[in-house]
Short mmCIF file of C-alpha atoms in Angstrom, two decimals:
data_model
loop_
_atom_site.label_atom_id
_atom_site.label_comp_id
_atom_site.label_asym_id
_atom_site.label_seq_id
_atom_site.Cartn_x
_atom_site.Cartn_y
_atom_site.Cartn_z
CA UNK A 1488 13.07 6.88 -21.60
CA UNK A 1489 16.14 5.97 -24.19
CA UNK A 1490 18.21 6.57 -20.96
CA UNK A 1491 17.04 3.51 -19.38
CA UNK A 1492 16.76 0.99 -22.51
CA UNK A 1493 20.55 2.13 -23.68
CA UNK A 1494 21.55 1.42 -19.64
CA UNK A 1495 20.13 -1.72 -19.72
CA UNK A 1496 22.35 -2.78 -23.20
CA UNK A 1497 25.20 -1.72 -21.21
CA UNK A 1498 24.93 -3.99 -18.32
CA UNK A 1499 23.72 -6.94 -20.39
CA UNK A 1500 27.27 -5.88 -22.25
CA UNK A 1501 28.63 -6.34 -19.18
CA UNK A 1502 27.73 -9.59 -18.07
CA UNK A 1503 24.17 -8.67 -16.89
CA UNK A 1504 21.46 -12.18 -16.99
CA UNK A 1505 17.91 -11.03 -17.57
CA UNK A 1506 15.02 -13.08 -15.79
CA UNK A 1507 11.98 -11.84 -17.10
CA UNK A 1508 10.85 -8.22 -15.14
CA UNK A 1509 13.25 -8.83 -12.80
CA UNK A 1510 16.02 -6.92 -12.25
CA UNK A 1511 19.49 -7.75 -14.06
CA UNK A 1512 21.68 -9.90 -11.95
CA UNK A 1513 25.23 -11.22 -12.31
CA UNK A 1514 25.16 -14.64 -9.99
CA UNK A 1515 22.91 -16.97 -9.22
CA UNK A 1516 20.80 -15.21 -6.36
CA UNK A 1517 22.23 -17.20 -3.63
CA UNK A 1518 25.74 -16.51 -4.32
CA UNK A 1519 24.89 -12.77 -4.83
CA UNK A 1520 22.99 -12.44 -1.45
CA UNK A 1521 26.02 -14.57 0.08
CA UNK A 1522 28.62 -12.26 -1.25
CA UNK A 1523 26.48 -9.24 0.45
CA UNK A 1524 25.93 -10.96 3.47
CA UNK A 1525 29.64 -11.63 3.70
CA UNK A 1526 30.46 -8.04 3.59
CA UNK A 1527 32.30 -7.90 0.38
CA UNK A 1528 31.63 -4.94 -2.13
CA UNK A 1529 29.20 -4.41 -4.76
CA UNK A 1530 27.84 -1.87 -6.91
CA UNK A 1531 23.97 -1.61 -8.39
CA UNK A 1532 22.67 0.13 -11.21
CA UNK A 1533 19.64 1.06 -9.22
CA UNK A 1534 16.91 -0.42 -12.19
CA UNK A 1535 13.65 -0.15 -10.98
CA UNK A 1536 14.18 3.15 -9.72
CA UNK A 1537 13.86 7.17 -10.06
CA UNK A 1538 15.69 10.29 -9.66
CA UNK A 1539 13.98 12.88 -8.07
CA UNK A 1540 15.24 16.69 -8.16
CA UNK A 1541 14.52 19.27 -5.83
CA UNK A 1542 15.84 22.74 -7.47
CA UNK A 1543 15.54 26.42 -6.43
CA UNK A 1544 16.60 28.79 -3.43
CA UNK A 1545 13.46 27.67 -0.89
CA UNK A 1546 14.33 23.94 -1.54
CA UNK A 1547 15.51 23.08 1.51
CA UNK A 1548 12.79 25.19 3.35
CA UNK A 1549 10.09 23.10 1.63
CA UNK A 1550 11.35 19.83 1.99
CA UNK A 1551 11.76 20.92 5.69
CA UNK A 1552 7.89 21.06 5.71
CA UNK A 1553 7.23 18.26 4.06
CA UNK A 1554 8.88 15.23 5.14
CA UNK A 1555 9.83 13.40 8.29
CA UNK A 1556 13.43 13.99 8.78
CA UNK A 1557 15.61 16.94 9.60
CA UNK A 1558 16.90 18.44 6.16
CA UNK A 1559 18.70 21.83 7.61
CA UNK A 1560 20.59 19.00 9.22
CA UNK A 1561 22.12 18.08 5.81
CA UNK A 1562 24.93 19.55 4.88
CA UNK A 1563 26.39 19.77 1.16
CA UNK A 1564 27.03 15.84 -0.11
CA UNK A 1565 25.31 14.26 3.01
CA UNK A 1566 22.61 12.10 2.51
CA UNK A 1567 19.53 11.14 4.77
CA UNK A 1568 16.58 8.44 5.19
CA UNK A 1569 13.10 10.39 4.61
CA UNK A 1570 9.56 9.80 5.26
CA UNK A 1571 6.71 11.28 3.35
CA UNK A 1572 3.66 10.98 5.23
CA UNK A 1573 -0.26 11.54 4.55
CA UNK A 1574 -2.53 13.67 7.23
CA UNK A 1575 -3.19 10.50 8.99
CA UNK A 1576 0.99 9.98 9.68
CA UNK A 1577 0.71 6.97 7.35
CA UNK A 1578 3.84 6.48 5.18
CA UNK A 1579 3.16 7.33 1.24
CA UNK A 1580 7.20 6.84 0.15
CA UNK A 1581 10.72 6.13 2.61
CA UNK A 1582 13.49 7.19 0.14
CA UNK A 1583 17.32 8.82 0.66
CA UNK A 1584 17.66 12.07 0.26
CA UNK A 1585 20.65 13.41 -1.03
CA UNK A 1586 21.85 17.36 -0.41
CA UNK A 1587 23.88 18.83 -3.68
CA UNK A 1588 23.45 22.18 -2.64
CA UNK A 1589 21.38 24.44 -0.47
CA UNK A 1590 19.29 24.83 -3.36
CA UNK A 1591 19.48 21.42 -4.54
CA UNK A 1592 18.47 17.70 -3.23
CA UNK A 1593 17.22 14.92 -5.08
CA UNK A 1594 15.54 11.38 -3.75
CA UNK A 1595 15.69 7.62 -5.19
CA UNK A 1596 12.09 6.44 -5.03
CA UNK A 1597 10.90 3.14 -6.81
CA UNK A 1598 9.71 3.42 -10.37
CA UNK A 1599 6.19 2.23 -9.30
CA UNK A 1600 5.62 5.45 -6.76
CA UNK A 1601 7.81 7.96 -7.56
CA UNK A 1602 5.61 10.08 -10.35
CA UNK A 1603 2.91 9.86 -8.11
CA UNK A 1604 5.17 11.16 -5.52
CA UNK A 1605 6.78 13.86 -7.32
CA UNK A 1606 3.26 15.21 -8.77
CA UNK A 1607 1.94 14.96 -5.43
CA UNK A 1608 4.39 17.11 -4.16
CA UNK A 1609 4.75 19.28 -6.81
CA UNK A 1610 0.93 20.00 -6.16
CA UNK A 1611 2.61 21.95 -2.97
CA UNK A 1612 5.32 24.11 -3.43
CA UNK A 1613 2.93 26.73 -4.76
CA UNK A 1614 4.81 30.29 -4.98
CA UNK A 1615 7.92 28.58 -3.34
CA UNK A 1616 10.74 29.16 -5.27
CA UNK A 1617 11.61 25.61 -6.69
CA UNK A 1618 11.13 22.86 -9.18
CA UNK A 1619 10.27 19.48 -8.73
CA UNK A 1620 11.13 17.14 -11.45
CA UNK A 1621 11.89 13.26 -12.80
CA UNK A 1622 15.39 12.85 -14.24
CA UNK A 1623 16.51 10.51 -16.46
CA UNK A 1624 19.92 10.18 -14.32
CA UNK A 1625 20.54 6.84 -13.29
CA UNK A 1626 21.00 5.91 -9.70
CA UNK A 1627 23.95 3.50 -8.89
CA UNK A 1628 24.07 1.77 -5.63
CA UNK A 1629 27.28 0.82 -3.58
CA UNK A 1630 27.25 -1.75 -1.11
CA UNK A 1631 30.07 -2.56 1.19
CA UNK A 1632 32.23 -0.79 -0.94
CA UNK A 1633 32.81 2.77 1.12
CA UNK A 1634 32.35 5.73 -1.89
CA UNK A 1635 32.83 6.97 -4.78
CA UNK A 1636 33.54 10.43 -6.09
CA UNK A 1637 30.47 12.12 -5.44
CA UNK A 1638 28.25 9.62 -3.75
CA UNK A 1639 26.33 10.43 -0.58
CA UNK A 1640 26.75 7.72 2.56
CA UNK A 1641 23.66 6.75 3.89
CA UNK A 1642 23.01 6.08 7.66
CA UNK A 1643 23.14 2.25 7.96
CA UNK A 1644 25.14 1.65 5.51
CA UNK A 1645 25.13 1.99 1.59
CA UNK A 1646 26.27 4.87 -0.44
CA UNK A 1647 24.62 6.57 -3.61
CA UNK A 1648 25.42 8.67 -6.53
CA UNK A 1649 23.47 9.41 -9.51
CA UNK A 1650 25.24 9.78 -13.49
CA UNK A 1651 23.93 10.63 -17.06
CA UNK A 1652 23.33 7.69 -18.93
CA UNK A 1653 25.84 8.74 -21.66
CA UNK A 1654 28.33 8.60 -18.98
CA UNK A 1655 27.71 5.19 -17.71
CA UNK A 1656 30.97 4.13 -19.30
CA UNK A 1657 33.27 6.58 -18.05
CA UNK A 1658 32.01 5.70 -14.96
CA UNK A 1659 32.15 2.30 -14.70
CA UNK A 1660 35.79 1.70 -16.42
CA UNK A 1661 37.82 2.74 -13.12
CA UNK A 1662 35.46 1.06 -10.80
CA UNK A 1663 34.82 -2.26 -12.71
CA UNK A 1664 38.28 -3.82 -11.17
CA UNK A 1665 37.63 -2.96 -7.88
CA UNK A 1666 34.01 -3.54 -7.26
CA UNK A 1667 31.55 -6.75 -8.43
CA UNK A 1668 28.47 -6.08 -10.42
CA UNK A 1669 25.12 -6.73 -8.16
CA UNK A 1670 21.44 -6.87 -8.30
CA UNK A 1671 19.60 -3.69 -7.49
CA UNK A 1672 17.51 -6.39 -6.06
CA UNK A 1673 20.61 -6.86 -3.36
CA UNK A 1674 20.08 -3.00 -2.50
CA UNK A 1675 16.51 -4.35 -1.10
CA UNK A 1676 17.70 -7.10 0.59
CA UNK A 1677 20.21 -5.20 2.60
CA UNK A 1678 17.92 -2.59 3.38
CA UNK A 1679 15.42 -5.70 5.40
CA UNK A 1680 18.51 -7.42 6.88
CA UNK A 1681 19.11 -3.68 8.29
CA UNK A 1682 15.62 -3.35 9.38
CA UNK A 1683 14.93 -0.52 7.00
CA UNK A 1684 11.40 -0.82 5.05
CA UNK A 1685 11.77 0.68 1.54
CA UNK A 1686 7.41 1.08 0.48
CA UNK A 1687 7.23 -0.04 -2.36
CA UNK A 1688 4.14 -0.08 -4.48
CA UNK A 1689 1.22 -2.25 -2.57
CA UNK A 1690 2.37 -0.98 0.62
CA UNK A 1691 1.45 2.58 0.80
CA UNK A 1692 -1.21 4.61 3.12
CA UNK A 1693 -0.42 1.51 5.62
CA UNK A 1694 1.94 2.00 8.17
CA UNK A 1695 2.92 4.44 10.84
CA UNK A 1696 6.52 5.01 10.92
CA UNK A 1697 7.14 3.11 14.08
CA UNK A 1698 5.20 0.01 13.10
CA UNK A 1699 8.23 -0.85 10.35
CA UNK A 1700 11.04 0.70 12.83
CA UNK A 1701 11.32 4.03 10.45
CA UNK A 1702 11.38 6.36 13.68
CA UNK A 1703 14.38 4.79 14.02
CA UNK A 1704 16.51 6.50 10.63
CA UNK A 1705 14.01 8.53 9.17
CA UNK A 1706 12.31 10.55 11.71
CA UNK A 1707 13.22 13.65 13.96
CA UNK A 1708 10.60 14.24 16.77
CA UNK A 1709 12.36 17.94 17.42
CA UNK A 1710 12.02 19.17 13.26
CA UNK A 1711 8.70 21.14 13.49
CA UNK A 1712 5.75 20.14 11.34
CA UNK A 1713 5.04 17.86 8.11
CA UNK A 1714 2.07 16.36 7.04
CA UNK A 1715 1.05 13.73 9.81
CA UNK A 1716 3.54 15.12 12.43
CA UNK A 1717 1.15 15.65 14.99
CA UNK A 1718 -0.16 11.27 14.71
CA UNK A 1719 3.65 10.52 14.30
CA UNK A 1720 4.61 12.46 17.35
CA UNK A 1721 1.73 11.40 19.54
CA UNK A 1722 2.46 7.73 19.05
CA UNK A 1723 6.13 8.21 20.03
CA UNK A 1724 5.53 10.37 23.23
CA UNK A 1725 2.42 8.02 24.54
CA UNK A 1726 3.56 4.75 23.10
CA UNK A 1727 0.43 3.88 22.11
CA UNK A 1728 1.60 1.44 18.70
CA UNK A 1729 0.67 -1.64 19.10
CA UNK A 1730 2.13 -2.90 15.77
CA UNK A 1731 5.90 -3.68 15.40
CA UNK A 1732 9.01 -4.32 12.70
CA UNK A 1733 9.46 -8.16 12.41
CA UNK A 1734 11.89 -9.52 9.54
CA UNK A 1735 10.61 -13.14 8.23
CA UNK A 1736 11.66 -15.77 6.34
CA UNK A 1737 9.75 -18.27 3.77
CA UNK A 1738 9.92 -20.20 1.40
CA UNK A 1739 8.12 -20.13 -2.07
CA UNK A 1740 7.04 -17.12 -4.27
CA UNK A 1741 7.41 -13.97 -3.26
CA UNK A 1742 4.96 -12.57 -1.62
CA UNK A 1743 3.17 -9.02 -2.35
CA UNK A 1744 4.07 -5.39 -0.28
CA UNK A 1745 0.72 -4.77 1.48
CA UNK A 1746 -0.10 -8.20 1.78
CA UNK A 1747 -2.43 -8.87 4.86
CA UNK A 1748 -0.81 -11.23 7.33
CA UNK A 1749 -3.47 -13.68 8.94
CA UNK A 1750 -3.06 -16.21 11.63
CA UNK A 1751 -5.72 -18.70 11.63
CA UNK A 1752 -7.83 -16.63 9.53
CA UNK A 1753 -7.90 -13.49 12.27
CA UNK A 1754 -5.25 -11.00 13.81
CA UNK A 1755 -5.71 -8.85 11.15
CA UNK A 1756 -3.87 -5.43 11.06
CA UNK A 1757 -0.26 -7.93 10.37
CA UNK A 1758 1.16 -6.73 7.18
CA UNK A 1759 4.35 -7.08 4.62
CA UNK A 1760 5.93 -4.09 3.96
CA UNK A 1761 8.81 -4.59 1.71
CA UNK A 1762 9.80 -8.03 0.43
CA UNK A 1763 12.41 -9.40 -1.87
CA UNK A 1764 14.31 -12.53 -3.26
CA UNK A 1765 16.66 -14.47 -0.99
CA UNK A 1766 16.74 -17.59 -2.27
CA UNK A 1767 16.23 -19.71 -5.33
CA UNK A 1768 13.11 -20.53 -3.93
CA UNK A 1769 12.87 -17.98 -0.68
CA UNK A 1770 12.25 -14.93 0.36
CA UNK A 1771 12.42 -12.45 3.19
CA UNK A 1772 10.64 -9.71 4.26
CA UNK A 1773 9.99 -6.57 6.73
CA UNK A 1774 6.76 -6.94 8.34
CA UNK A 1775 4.57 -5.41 10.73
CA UNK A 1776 3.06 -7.61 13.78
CA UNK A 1777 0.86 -7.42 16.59
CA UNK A 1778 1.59 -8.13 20.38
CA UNK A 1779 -0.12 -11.87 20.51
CA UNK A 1780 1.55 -13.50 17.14
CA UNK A 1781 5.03 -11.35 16.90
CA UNK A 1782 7.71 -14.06 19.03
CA UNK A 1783 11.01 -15.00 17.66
CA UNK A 1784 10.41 -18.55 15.78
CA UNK A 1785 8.47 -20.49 13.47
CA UNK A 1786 4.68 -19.32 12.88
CA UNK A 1787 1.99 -20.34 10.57
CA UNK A 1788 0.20 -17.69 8.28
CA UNK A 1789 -2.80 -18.12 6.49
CA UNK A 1790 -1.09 -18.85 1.84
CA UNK A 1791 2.18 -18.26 3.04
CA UNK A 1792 2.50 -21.27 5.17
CA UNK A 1793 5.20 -21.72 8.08
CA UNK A 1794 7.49 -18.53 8.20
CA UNK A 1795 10.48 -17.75 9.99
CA UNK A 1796 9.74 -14.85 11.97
CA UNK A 1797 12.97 -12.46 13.09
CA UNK A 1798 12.26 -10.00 15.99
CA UNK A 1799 14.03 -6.20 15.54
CA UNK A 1800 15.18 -4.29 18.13
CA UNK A 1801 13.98 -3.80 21.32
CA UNK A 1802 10.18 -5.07 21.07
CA UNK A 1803 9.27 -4.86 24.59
#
């Protein structure tokens, strides 16, 4: 993967800090979640993360089958929220999914899911005529900052475009005056204070759609069938999930996608689903709660201590 290592140069060329396996950032963290939180623009090299191409004349068709959203709703340069569920309509990967062409889409999936994704896939198409493959393209992120020549605009805000490595240059000399270097870490964080839930590795094979709120961007109940449609569509016409999208606060490390939430030692069947940096020394995250300990306020949880907890939407 020269691609990636020769990116990385660049960025550290252009101001990037490096923290260990974190993500490159440009601020400290507080004044880069404060500049997105203030709605002023910024732009991500999307580290951490993979292009995924979709290639061939039945493209569309599959992808149709496959995940959770309406693709023949796409049309050329649009881009989408996706699920990709397991027979059990429990979320294996949420990712955008951008439409090139009727015969071409690709999808930004983290680093620590997307092979397993794309193989997994791949493992499907069969004698459909397309390709499913990694590319070393790198994904840049755009926050608050409208679009770019050939990025996609996601619902909920955010836009996306994908470029060679070689090319990072010639991309980023007409842009670098107008729009401040970010964080692909800041992508993340805007995606909770949204109420979207990126999985991310630790937090797959857990969660229904509607427990983290994805029924609410990434899921069309009129599509026709994808693996899991039938548990996905059941629990939205009986209401029948108990579980819920929460967004909380804390303090201290980080803690873990997939990470069981306990109250007291029981309510089990809590969980994180995507979590990220907000603070020198705090974090937030998207969760998923039950009826008797999901309530707007402070709450204790059994290693992370007291949490703020956030509802989303309408949790009645």
């Amino acid at each position: 993967m020269d691609g990636v290592v020769d990116s990385r140069a660049f960025w550290l060329s252009k101001g990037g800090i490096a923290e260990g396996e974190k993500p490159l950032r440009w601020k400290s963290v507080e004044d880069e979640v404060a500049h997105i939180r203030a709605g002023k623009p910024g732009v991500c090299w999307m580290e951490g993360y993979t292009v995924i191409d979709f290639k061939g004349e039945e493209a569309r068709a599959f992808l149709q089958g496959q995940l959770s959203n309406d693709v023949f709703a796409l049309a050329d340069g649009q881009a989408q929220w996706q699920g990709y569920c397991q027979p059990q309509g429990r979320l294996l990967a949420t990712f955008p999914l951008i439409r090139v062409a009727n015969d071409h889409f690709w999808a930004l999936l983290p680093h620590g899911i997307a092979p397993a994704i794309a193989k997994r896939l791949a493992m499907f198409v069969l004698r459909s005529k397309l390709k499913v493959s990694v590319s070393d393209d790198l994904g840049i992120g755009l926050l608050n900052a409208g679009s770019v020549e050939g990025s996609a605009t996601l619902p909920g805000g955010g836009s996306l475009t994908r470029i060679p490595a070689a090319q990072i240059e010639a991309f980023w000399s007409p842009i670098s005056q107008k729009l401040t270097p970010i964080s692909a870490a800041r992508w993340l964080l805007a995606g909770i204070d949204a109420g979207i839930g990126e999985i991310q590795l630790g937090g797959q094979d857990l969660f229904v759609p509607q427990t983290i709120g994805w029924d609410v961007v990434g899921v069309n109940y009129k599509k026709g069938c994808y693996p899991g449609q039938e548990v996905v569509a059941r629990a939205h016409y009986r209401g029948a999930v108990k579980r819920k999208p929460v967004r909380l606060h804390g303090n201290g490390a980080v803690p873990t996608p997939g990470q069981e939430l306990l109250v007291m030692g029981e309510d089990a069947g809590n969980a994180l689903c995507a979590t990220e940096t907000s603070a020198t020394d705090g974090w937030v995250a998207l969760a998923s709660m039950l009826p008797g300990v999901r309530k707007t306020g402070d709450l204790t949880l059994d290693g992370l201590g007291t949490v703020r907890v956030e509802l989303i939407g309408d949790l009645a």
